[in-house]
Short mmCIF file of C-alpha atoms in Angstrom, two decimals:
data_model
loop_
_atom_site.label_atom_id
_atom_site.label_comp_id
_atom_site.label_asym_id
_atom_site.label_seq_id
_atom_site.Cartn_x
_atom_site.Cartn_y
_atom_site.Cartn_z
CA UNK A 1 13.94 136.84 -34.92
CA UNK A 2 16.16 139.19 -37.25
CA UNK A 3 18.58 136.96 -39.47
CA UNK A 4 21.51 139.57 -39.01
CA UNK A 5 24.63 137.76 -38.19
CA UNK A 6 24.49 139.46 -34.40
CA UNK A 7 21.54 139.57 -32.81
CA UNK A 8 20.69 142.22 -30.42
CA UNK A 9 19.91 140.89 -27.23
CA UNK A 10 18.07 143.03 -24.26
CA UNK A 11 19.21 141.78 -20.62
CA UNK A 12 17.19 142.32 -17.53
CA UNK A 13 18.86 142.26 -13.92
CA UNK A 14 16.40 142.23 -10.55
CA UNK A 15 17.66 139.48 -8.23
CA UNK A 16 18.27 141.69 -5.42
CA UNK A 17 17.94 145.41 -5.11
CA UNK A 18 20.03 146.54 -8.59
CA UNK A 19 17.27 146.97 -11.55
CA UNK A 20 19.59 146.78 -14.16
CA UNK A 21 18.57 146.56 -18.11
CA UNK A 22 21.62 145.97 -20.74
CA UNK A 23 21.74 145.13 -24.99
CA UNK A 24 24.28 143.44 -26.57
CA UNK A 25 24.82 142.88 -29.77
CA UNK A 26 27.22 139.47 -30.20
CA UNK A 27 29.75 140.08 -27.91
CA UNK A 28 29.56 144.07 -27.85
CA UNK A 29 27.59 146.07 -25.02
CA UNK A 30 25.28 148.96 -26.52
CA UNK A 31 24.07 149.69 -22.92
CA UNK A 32 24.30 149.04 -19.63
CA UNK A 33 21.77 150.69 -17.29
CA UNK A 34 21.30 150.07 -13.52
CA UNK A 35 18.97 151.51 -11.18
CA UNK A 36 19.90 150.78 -7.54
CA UNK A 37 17.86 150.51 -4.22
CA UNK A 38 20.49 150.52 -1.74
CA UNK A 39 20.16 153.80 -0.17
CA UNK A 40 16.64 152.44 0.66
CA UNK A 41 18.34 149.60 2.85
CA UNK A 42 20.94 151.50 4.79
CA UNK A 43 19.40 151.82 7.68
CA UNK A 44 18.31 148.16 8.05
CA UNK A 45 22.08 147.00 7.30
CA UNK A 46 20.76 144.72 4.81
CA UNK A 47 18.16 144.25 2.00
CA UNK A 48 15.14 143.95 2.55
CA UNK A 49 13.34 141.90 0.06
CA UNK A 50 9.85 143.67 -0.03
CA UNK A 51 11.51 147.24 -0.46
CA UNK A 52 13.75 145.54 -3.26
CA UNK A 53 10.80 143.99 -4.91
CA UNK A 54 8.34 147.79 -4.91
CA UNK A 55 11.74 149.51 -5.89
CA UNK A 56 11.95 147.25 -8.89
CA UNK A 57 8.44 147.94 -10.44
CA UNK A 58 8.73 151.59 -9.88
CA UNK A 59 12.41 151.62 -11.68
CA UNK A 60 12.05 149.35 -14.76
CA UNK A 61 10.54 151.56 -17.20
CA UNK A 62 12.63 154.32 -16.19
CA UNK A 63 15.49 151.97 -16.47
CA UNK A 64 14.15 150.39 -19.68
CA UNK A 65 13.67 154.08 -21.35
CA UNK A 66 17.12 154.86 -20.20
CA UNK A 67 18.85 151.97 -21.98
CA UNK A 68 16.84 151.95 -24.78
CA UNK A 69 17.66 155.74 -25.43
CA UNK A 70 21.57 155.49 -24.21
CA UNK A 71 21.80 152.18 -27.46
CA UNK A 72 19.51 154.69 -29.72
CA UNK A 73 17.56 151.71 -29.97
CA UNK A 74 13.35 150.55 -30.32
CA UNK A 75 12.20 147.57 -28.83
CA UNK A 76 11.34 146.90 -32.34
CA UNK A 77 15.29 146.73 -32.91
CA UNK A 78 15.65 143.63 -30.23
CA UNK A 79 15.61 140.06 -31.49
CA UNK A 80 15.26 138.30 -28.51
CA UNK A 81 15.01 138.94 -24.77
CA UNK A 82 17.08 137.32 -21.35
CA UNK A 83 15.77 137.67 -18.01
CA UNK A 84 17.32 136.63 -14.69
CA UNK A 85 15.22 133.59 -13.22
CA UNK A 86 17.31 132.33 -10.27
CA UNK A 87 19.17 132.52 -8.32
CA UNK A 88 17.95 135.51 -5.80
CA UNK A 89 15.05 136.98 -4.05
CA UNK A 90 11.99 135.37 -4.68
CA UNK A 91 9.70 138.98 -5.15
CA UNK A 92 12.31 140.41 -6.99
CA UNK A 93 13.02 138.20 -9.21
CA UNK A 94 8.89 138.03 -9.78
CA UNK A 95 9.04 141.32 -10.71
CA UNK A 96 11.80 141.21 -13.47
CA UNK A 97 10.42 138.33 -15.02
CA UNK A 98 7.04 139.27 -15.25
CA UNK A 99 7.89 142.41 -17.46
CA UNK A 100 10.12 140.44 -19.21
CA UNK A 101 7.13 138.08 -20.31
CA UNK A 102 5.30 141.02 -20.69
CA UNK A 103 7.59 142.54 -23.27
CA UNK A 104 8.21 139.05 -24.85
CA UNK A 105 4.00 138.81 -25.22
CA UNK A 106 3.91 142.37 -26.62
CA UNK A 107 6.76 142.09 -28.98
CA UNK A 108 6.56 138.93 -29.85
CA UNK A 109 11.02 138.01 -29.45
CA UNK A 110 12.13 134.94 -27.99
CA UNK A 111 12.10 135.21 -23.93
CA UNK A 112 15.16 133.31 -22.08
CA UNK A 113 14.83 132.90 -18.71
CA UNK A 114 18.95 132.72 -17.59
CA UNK A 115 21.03 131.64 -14.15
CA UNK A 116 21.96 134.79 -12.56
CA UNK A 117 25.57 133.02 -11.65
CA UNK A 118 26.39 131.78 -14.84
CA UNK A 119 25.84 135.54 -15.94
CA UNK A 120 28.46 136.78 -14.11
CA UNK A 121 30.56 134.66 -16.36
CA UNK A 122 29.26 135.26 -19.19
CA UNK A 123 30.21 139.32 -19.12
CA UNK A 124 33.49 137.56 -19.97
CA UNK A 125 32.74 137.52 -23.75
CA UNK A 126 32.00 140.99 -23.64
CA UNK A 127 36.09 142.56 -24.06
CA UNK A 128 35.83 140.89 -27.56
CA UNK A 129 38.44 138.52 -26.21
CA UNK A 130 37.22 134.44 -27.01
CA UNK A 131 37.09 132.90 -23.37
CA UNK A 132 39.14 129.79 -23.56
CA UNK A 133 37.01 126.14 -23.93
CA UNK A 134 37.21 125.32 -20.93
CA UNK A 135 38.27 127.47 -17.69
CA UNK A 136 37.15 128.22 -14.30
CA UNK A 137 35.54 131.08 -12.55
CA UNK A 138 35.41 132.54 -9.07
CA UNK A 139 32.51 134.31 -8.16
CA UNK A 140 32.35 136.56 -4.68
CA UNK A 141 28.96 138.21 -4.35
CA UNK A 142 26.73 138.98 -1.25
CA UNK A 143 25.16 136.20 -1.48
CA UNK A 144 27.25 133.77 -3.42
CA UNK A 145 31.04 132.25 -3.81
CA UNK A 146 31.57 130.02 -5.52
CA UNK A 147 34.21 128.39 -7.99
CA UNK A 148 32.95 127.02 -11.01
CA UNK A 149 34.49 124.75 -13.76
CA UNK A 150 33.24 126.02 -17.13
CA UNK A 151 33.73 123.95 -19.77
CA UNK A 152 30.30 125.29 -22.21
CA UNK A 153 28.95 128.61 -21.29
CA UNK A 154 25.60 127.70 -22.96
CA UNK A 155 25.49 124.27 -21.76
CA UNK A 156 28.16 122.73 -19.18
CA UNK A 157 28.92 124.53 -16.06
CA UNK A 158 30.10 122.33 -13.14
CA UNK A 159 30.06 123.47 -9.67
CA UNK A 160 33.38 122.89 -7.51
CA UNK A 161 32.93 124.55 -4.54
CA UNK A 162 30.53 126.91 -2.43
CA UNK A 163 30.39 128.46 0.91
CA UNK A 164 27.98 126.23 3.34
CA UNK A 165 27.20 128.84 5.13
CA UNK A 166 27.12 132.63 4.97
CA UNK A 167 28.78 134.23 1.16
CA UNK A 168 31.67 136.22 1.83
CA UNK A 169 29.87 139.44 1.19
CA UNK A 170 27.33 138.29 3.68
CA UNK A 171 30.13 138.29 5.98
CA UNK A 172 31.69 141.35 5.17
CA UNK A 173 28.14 142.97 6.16
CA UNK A 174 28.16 141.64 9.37
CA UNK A 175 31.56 142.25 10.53
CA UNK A 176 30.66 145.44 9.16
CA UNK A 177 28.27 146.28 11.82
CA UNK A 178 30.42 144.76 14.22
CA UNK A 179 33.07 147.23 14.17
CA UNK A 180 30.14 150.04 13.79
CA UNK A 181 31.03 150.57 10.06
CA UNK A 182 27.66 150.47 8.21
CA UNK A 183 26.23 149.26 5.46
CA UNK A 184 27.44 147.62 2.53
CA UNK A 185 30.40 146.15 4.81
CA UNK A 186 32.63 145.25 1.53
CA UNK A 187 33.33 148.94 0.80
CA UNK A 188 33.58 150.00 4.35
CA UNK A 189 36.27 147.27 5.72
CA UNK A 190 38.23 147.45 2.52
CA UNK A 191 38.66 151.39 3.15
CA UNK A 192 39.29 150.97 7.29
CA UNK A 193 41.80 147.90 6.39
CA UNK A 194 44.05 149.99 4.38
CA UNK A 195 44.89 151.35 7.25
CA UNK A 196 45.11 148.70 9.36
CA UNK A 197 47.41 145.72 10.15
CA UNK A 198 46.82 142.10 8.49
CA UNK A 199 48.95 140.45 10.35
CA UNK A 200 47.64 142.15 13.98
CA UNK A 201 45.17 138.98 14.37
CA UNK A 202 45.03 135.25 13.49
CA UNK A 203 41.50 134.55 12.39
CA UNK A 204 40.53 131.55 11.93
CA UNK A 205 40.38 130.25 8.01
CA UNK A 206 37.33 127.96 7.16
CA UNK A 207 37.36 124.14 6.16
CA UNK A 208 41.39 124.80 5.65
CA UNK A 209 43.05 122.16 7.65
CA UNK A 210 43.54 118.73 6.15
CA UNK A 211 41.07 116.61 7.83
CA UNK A 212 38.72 119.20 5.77
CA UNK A 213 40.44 119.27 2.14
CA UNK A 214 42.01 116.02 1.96
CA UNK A 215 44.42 115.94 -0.73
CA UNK A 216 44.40 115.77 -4.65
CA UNK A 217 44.34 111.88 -5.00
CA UNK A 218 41.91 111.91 -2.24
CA UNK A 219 40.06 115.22 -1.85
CA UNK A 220 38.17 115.85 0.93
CA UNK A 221 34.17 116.55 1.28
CA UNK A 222 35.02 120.40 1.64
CA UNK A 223 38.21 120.75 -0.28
CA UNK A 224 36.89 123.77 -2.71
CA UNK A 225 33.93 124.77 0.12
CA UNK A 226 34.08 127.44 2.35
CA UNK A 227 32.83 128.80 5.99
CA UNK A 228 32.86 132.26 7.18
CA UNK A 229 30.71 131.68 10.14
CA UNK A 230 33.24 130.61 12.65
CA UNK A 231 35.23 133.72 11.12
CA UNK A 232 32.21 136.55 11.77
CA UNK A 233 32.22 134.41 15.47
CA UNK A 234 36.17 134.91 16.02
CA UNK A 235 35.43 138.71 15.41
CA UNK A 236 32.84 139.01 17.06
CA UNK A 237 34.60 137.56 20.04
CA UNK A 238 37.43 139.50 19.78
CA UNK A 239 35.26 143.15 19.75
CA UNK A 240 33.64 141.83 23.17
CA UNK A 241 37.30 141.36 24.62
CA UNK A 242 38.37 144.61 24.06
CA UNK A 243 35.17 146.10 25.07
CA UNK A 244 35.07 144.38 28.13
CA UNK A 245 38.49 145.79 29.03
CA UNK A 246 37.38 148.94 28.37
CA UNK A 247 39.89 149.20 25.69
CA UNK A 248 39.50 150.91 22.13
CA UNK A 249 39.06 148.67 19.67
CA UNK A 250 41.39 148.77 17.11
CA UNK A 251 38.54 148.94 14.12
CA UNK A 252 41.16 149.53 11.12
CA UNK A 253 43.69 146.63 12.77
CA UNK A 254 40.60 143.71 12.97
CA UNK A 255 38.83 145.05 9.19
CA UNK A 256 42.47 144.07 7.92
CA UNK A 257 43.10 140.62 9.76
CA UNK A 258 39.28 139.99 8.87
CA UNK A 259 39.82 141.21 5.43
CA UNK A 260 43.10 139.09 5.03
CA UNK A 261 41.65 135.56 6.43
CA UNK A 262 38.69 136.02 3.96
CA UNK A 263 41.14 136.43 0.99
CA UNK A 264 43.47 133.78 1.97
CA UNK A 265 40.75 131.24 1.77
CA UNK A 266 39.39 132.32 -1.31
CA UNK A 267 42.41 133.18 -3.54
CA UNK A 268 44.09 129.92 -1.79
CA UNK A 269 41.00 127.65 -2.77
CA UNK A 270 40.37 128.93 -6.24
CA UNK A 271 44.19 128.71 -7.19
CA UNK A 272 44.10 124.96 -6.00
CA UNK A 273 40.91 124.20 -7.54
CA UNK A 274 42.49 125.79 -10.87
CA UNK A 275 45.75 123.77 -10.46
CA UNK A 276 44.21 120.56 -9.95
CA UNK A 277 41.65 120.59 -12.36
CA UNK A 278 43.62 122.07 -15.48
CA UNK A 279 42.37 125.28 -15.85
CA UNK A 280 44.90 128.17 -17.17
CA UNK A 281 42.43 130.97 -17.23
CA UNK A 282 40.33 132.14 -14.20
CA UNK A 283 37.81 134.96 -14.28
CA UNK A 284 36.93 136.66 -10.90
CA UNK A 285 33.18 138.25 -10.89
CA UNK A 286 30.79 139.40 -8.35
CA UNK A 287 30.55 142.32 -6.59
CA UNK A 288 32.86 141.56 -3.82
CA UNK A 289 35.50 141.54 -7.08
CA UNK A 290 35.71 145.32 -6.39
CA UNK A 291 37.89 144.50 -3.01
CA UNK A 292 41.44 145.67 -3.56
CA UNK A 293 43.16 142.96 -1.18
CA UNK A 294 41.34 140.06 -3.12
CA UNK A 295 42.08 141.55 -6.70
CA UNK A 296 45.48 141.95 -5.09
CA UNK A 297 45.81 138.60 -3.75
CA UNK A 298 44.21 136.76 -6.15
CA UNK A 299 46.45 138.26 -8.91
CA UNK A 300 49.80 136.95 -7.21
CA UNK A 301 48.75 133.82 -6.87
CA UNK A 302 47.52 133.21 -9.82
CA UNK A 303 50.65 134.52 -11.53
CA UNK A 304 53.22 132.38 -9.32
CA UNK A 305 50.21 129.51 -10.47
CA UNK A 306 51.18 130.25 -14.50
CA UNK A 307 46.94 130.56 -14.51
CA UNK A 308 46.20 134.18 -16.20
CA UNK A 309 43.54 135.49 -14.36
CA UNK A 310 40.32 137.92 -16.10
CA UNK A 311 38.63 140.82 -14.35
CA UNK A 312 35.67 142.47 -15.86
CA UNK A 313 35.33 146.23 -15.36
CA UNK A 314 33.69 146.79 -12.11
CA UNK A 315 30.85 147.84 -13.35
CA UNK A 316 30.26 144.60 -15.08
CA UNK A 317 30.90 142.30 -11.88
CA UNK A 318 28.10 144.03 -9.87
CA UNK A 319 24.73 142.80 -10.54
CA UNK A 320 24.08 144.46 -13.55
CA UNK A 321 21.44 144.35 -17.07
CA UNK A 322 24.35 143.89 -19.54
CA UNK A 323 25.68 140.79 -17.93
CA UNK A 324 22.10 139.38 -18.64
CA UNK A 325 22.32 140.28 -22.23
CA UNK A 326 25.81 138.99 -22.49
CA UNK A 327 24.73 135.46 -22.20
CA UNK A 328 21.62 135.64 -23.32
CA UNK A 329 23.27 136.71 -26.36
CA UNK A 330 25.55 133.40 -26.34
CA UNK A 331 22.69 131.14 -26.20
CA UNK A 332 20.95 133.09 -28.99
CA UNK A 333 24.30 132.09 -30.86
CA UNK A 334 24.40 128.59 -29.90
CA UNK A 335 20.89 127.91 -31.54
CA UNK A 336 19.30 127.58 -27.60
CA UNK A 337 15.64 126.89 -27.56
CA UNK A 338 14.03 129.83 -26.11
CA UNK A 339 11.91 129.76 -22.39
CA UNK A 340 8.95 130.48 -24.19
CA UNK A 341 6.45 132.56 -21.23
CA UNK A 342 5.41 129.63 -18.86
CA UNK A 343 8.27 129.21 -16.45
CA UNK A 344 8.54 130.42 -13.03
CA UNK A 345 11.38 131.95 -11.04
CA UNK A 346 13.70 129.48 -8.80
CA UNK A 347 15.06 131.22 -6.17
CA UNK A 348 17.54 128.52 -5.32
CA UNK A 349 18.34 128.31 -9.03
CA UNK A 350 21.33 125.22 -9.11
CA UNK A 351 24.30 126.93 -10.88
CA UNK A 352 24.55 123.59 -13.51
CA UNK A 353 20.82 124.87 -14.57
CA UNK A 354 21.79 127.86 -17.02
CA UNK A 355 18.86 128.06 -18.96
CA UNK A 356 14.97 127.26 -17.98
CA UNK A 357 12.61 125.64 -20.00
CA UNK A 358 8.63 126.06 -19.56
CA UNK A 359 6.85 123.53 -17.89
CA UNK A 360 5.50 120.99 -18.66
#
């Protein structure tokens, strides 16, 4: 590896249908390239993990000659190499791995095989601003949220809380194609809620009543967790109601109430889990970060909380190449022994695992 006092790390992205490729250098992006599949899984309303997969080995060179050219950088110029490993789809994540071992054999740099989650953290470093020692993190993805307690980026990450059933953005999707709005849901309710009412229906809010959460000397088994199943199911209920009437049903009016019960939880949740455990500085990630009502939300309480809350730029809380790099580029820092080329992908990746090692 180069000796230079900031190593240029390349990042690659393909957990789920964005093939993304980013460099950093330190804490500074170069490049941050993404090639997305989604218009291939419209019409399914959802992805579909063997289109995801062929989509990724027909984009990453394209991708990988598009960064490369956008930093006005070789491969020659990279000292070391991060690749997501878990969690996400398994034959996607097969595919970015294997050409980032194949680009680790050819070159000869230091492979690390990195936790997806803990990446979406990680773009954190990448304002120049230090991140604090120790803070927590709220992530809100299609397939995750989560709160985290961070206390090493390179080496302690503690899990708080997780949805035990379906992610919010998972949720948003199918409520989504309740109301007939399409595919991604996130975008779609977020637009048909701004003009709707909030406050029109009560949905139900997930593992919120006390006999759930407990209390701060005694916290309960699902204090920090969350459900959005019974919430798609109240929905869902609600759309057959009106249809059976033979009424119109107020789309806009239920995206908002929806909308609103799945940011109370959160926001609610991660502000507690915050409070309780210390932390002063909370940074919000995942794609579902893009939702107006949660950044909205989440901001106020926080403030009223005295906890100052972080947003990357949206393009950095998608899935995304740069992200990759970003922490990758923190464990080059921290002296992190590299993955070396025999590991394999963990699609259930644990979000306390940040780094793999090869096996044994």
């Amino acid at each position: 590896m180069s000796t230079t006092k900031t190593p240029i790390v390349l990042g690659i992205e393909s957990s789920c249908d964005e093939t993304g490729v980013g460099i950093v250098r330190g804490t500074e992006l170069l490049t941050n390239t993404v090639s997305s599949s989604m218009d291939q899984h419209v019409r399914f309303g959802g992805v579909i993990p063997e289109i995801a997969a062929r989509a990724h080995l027909e984009a990453f060179i394209p991708t990988l000659d598009a960064a490369l050219a956008d930093a006005k950088l070789e491969l020659d110029d990279i000292d070391a190499i991060a690749v997501t490993s878990g969690p996400g789809l398994a034959g996607a994540l097969m595919v970015g791995v294997a050409a980032a071992k194949a680009l680790a054999l050819a070159t000869g740099k230091p492979l690390y095989g990195i936790n997806h989650l803990v990446a979406h953290v990680g773009v954190g470093v990448l304002d120049g601003k230090p991140l604090p020692s120790t803070f927590g993190a709220l992530l809100v993805s299609g397939g995750h949220t989560e709160i985290l307690k961070i206390t090493s980026l390179t080496e302690d990450v503690q899990l708080l809380g997780a949805t035990i059933d379906d992610a919010a953005g998972e949720a948003y999707d199918k409520v989504a194609r309740l109301l007939g709005l399409g595919y991604p849901g996130g975008p779609a309710i977020d637009k048909a809620a701004a003009h709707g009412d909030r406050k029109a229906f009560r949905f139900p809010r997930g593992l919120s009543l006390p006999k759930f959460t407990g209390s701060a000397e005694n916290p309960g088994k699902h204090r920090y967790n969350f459900s959005f199943s019974g919430l798609k199911t109240a929905v869902a209920r609600c759309v057959e109601h009106f249809e059976s009437q033979g009424l119109e049903v107020p789309v806009n009016d239920i995206a908002a109430s929806f909308q609103e019960a799945v940011v109370d939880v959160i926001t609610s949740k991660a502000v507690k889990a915050c409070t309780e455990h210390g932390l002063k500085t909370l940074l919000l990630g995942g794609g579902v970060a893009a939702n107006s009502r949660l950044r909205e939300l989440l901001a106020a309480r926080c403030a009223s909380a005295g906890i100052d809350l972080t947003v990357p730029p949206f393009p950095l809380c998608t899935d995304n190449g740069g992200m990759v790099a970003a922490l990758g580029a923190q464990l080059v820092a921290a002296g992190a022994k590299p993955s070396g080329l025999d590991f394999a992908t963990d699609s259930s990746q644990p979000v306390t695992r940040i780094v793999l090692t090869a096996k044994k």
